[in-house]
PDB file of C-alpha atoms in Angstrom:
ATOM      1  CA  UNK A   1      -7.306   7.666 -23.817  1.00 68.00           C
ATOM      2  CA  UNK A   2      -6.515   7.690 -20.108  1.00 87.00           C
ATOM      3  CA  UNK A   3      -4.742  10.597 -18.492  1.00 94.00           C
ATOM      4  CA  UNK A   4      -1.161   9.933 -17.312  1.00 96.00           C
ATOM      5  CA  UNK A   5       0.633  12.646 -15.359  1.00 97.00           C
ATOM      6  CA  UNK A   6       4.348  13.102 -16.107  1.00 96.00           C
ATOM      7  CA  UNK A   7       5.324  14.089 -12.559  1.00 97.00           C
ATOM      8  CA  UNK A   8       4.067  10.864 -10.957  1.00 98.00           C
ATOM      9  CA  UNK A   9       5.512   7.353 -10.675  1.00 98.00           C
ATOM     10  CA  UNK A  10       3.395   4.276 -11.374  1.00 98.00           C
ATOM     11  CA  UNK A  11       3.143   0.624 -10.350  1.00 98.00           C
ATOM     12  CA  UNK A  12       2.251  -1.857 -13.085  1.00 95.00           C
ATOM     13  CA  UNK A  13      -0.707  -2.778 -10.842  1.00 96.00           C
ATOM     14  CA  UNK A  14      -2.168   0.690 -11.694  1.00 97.00           C
ATOM     15  CA  UNK A  15      -1.435   2.693  -8.551  1.00 98.00           C
ATOM     16  CA  UNK A  16       0.250   6.106  -8.738  1.00 98.00           C
ATOM     17  CA  UNK A  17       2.636   7.790  -6.300  1.00 98.00           C
ATOM     18  CA  UNK A  18       3.576  11.396  -5.697  1.00 98.00           C
ATOM     19  CA  UNK A  19       6.545  11.715  -3.337  1.00 97.00           C
ATOM     20  CA  UNK A  20       6.943  14.970  -1.399  1.00 97.00           C
ATOM     21  CA  UNK A  21       9.770  14.758   1.129  1.00 96.00           C
ATOM     22  CA  UNK A  22       9.188  11.453   2.906  1.00 96.00           C
ATOM     23  CA  UNK A  23       5.409  11.444   2.334  1.00 98.00           C
ATOM     24  CA  UNK A  24       4.029   9.461  -0.602  1.00 98.00           C
ATOM     25  CA  UNK A  25       0.499  10.196  -1.774  1.00 98.00           C
ATOM     26  CA  UNK A  26      -1.031   7.056  -3.341  1.00 98.00           C
ATOM     27  CA  UNK A  27      -4.083   6.550  -5.534  1.00 98.00           C
ATOM     28  CA  UNK A  28      -5.307   4.514  -8.479  1.00 98.00           C
ATOM     29  CA  UNK A  29      -4.722   5.628 -12.025  1.00 98.00           C
ATOM     30  CA  UNK A  30      -7.183   7.076 -14.484  1.00 97.00           C
ATOM     31  CA  UNK A  31      -6.704   3.915 -16.583  1.00 97.00           C
ATOM     32  CA  UNK A  32      -7.681   1.747 -13.586  1.00 96.00           C
ATOM     33  CA  UNK A  33     -10.827   3.711 -12.769  1.00 96.00           C
ATOM     34  CA  UNK A  34     -11.916   3.519 -16.438  1.00 95.00           C
ATOM     35  CA  UNK A  35     -11.407  -0.263 -16.405  1.00 95.00           C
ATOM     36  CA  UNK A  36     -13.371  -0.664 -13.166  1.00 95.00           C
ATOM     37  CA  UNK A  37     -16.322   1.528 -14.079  1.00 95.00           C
ATOM     38  CA  UNK A  38     -18.477   3.149 -11.393  1.00 97.00           C
ATOM     39  CA  UNK A  39     -16.656   2.767  -8.073  1.00 98.00           C
ATOM     40  CA  UNK A  40     -19.014   1.995  -5.189  1.00 97.00           C
ATOM     41  CA  UNK A  41     -16.613   1.212  -2.313  1.00 97.00           C
ATOM     42  CA  UNK A  42     -12.983   1.800  -1.345  1.00 98.00           C
ATOM     43  CA  UNK A  43     -11.457  -0.395   1.376  1.00 97.00           C
ATOM     44  CA  UNK A  44      -8.614   1.618   2.919  1.00 97.00           C
ATOM     45  CA  UNK A  45      -6.035   0.869   5.596  1.00 98.00           C
ATOM     46  CA  UNK A  46      -6.145   2.491   9.041  1.00 98.00           C
ATOM     47  CA  UNK A  47      -3.868   5.388   9.994  1.00 98.00           C
ATOM     48  CA  UNK A  48      -0.855   3.801  11.696  1.00 98.00           C
ATOM     49  CA  UNK A  49      -0.944   0.630   9.576  1.00 98.00           C
ATOM     50  CA  UNK A  50       2.306  -0.498   7.986  1.00 98.00           C
ATOM     51  CA  UNK A  51       2.206  -1.134   4.230  1.00 98.00           C
ATOM     52  CA  UNK A  52       4.766  -3.021   2.165  1.00 98.00           C
ATOM     53  CA  UNK A  53       5.666  -2.405  -1.468  1.00 98.00           C
ATOM     54  CA  UNK A  54       3.835  -4.885  -3.718  1.00 97.00           C
ATOM     55  CA  UNK A  55       1.446  -6.121  -1.006  1.00 97.00           C
ATOM     56  CA  UNK A  56      -2.304  -5.541  -0.513  1.00 97.00           C
ATOM     57  CA  UNK A  57      -3.383  -2.466   1.420  1.00 97.00           C
ATOM     58  CA  UNK A  58      -7.059  -2.419   0.477  1.00 97.00           C
ATOM     59  CA  UNK A  59      -9.467  -2.837  -2.405  1.00 97.00           C
ATOM     60  CA  UNK A  60     -11.663  -0.904  -4.780  1.00 97.00           C
ATOM     61  CA  UNK A  61     -15.107  -2.248  -5.660  1.00 97.00           C
ATOM     62  CA  UNK A  62     -17.133  -1.180  -8.660  1.00 96.00           C
ATOM     63  CA  UNK A  63     -20.416  -2.301 -10.155  1.00 92.00           C
ATOM     64  CA  UNK A  64     -18.350  -4.548 -12.484  1.00 89.00           C
ATOM     65  CA  UNK A  65     -15.548  -5.929 -10.305  1.00 90.00           C
ATOM     66  CA  UNK A  66     -13.465  -5.766  -7.157  1.00 93.00           C
ATOM     67  CA  UNK A  67      -9.756  -5.139  -7.382  1.00 95.00           C
ATOM     68  CA  UNK A  68      -7.059  -5.430  -4.717  1.00 97.00           C
ATOM     69  CA  UNK A  69      -4.873  -2.393  -4.172  1.00 98.00           C
ATOM     70  CA  UNK A  70      -1.135  -3.060  -3.989  1.00 98.00           C
ATOM     71  CA  UNK A  71       1.052  -0.577  -2.178  1.00 98.00           C
ATOM     72  CA  UNK A  72       3.676   0.979  -4.462  1.00 98.00           C
ATOM     73  CA  UNK A  73       5.780   1.949  -1.414  1.00 98.00           C
ATOM     74  CA  UNK A  74       6.583   0.670   2.079  1.00 98.00           C
ATOM     75  CA  UNK A  75       5.985   2.666   5.232  1.00 98.00           C
ATOM     76  CA  UNK A  76       3.404   3.867   7.742  1.00 98.00           C
ATOM     77  CA  UNK A  77      -0.032   5.144   6.719  1.00 98.00           C
ATOM     78  CA  UNK A  78      -0.286   8.711   8.058  1.00 98.00           C
ATOM     79  CA  UNK A  79      -3.562   9.763   6.420  1.00 98.00           C
ATOM     80  CA  UNK A  80      -6.462   8.291   4.456  1.00 98.00           C
ATOM     81  CA  UNK A  81      -8.856  10.158   2.185  1.00 98.00           C
ATOM     82  CA  UNK A  82     -11.949  10.028   4.403  1.00 97.00           C
ATOM     83  CA  UNK A  83     -14.076  11.671   1.695  1.00 98.00           C
ATOM     84  CA  UNK A  84     -13.946   8.352  -0.203  1.00 98.00           C
ATOM     85  CA  UNK A  85     -15.779   6.582   2.641  1.00 96.00           C
ATOM     86  CA  UNK A  86     -18.942   8.535   1.779  1.00 96.00           C
ATOM     87  CA  UNK A  87     -18.257   9.233  -1.902  1.00 97.00           C
ATOM     88  CA  UNK A  88     -16.075   6.504  -3.469  1.00 98.00           C
ATOM     89  CA  UNK A  89     -17.181   7.701  -6.920  1.00 97.00           C
ATOM     90  CA  UNK A  90     -14.942  10.757  -6.500  1.00 98.00           C
ATOM     91  CA  UNK A  91     -12.183   8.558  -7.953  1.00 98.00           C
ATOM     92  CA  UNK A  92     -14.208   8.254 -11.175  1.00 97.00           C
ATOM     93  CA  UNK A  93     -14.455  12.060 -11.373  1.00 97.00           C
ATOM     94  CA  UNK A  94     -10.688  12.620 -10.975  1.00 97.00           C
ATOM     95  CA  UNK A  95      -8.439   9.682 -10.104  1.00 97.00           C
ATOM     96  CA  UNK A  96      -5.442  11.938  -9.471  1.00 97.00           C
ATOM     97  CA  UNK A  97      -7.117  14.549  -7.250  1.00 97.00           C
ATOM     98  CA  UNK A  98      -8.852  11.873  -5.169  1.00 98.00           C
ATOM     99  CA  UNK A  99      -5.936   9.980  -3.623  1.00 98.00           C
ATOM    100  CA  UNK A 100      -6.481   7.015  -1.296  1.00 98.00           C
ATOM    101  CA  UNK A 101      -3.716   7.193   1.325  1.00 98.00           C
ATOM    102  CA  UNK A 102      -0.580   9.038   2.375  1.00 98.00           C
ATOM    103  CA  UNK A 103       2.397   7.017   3.567  1.00 98.00           C
ATOM    104  CA  UNK A 104       5.520   8.073   5.465  1.00 98.00           C
ATOM    105  CA  UNK A 105       7.925   6.071   3.331  1.00 98.00           C
ATOM    106  CA  UNK A 106      10.558   3.896   4.978  1.00 97.00           C
ATOM    107  CA  UNK A 107      12.698   3.668   1.807  1.00 96.00           C
ATOM    108  CA  UNK A 108      12.385   6.505  -0.708  1.00 92.00           C
ATOM    109  CA  UNK A 109      14.495   4.562  -3.225  1.00 95.00           C
ATOM    110  CA  UNK A 110      11.477   2.278  -3.792  1.00 96.00           C
ATOM    111  CA  UNK A 111       9.839   5.145  -5.685  1.00 96.00           C
ATOM    112  CA  UNK A 112      12.746   5.198  -8.158  1.00 93.00           C
ATOM    113  CA  UNK A 113      12.009   1.549  -9.023  1.00 95.00           C
ATOM    114  CA  UNK A 114       8.465   2.436 -10.138  1.00 98.00           C
ATOM    115  CA  UNK A 115       7.518   3.220 -13.720  1.00 98.00           C
ATOM    116  CA  UNK A 116       7.748   6.696 -15.182  1.00 97.00           C
ATOM    117  CA  UNK A 117       4.864   8.052 -17.269  1.00 97.00           C
ATOM    118  CA  UNK A 118       6.213   6.717 -20.582  1.00 97.00           C
ATOM    119  CA  UNK A 119       6.778   3.204 -19.213  1.00 97.00           C
ATOM    120  CA  UNK A 120       3.337   3.192 -17.581  1.00 98.00           C
ATOM    121  CA  UNK A 121       1.714   4.280 -20.850  1.00 96.00           C
ATOM    122  CA  UNK A 122       3.218   1.154 -22.472  1.00 96.00           C
ATOM    123  CA  UNK A 123       1.681  -1.042 -19.734  1.00 96.00           C
ATOM    124  CA  UNK A 124      -1.730   0.498 -20.461  1.00 95.00           C
ATOM    125  CA  UNK A 125      -1.394  -0.212 -24.196  1.00 92.00           C
ATOM    126  CA  UNK A 126      -0.771  -3.941 -23.647  1.00 87.00           C
TER     127      UNK A 126
END
């Protein structure tokens, strides 16, 4: 069974968000990393890039598949997890500790539209 953290919000495309003030930390879920298998590459946006809710911001590649990453929030990328450039497999070790990007959100209400833990758990069961 995949780990789902109660305090986070989730997109049905398997990204998670933790909002602190106007900064959203974004990563992929434990369920997603289990489905992908061993992650070998993470394509991340550049600091300063604008991301839009529901649109591509990068990709994750594993030995089994490549998967586009869809931004769960809109705003400006203020930080990327540079450790993933050298060690993308960190996501397999802990998908929640090894976030992908931090975004200064332009509309915090977007986070409220995302799934809570219970609703996301249902998506994973389907």
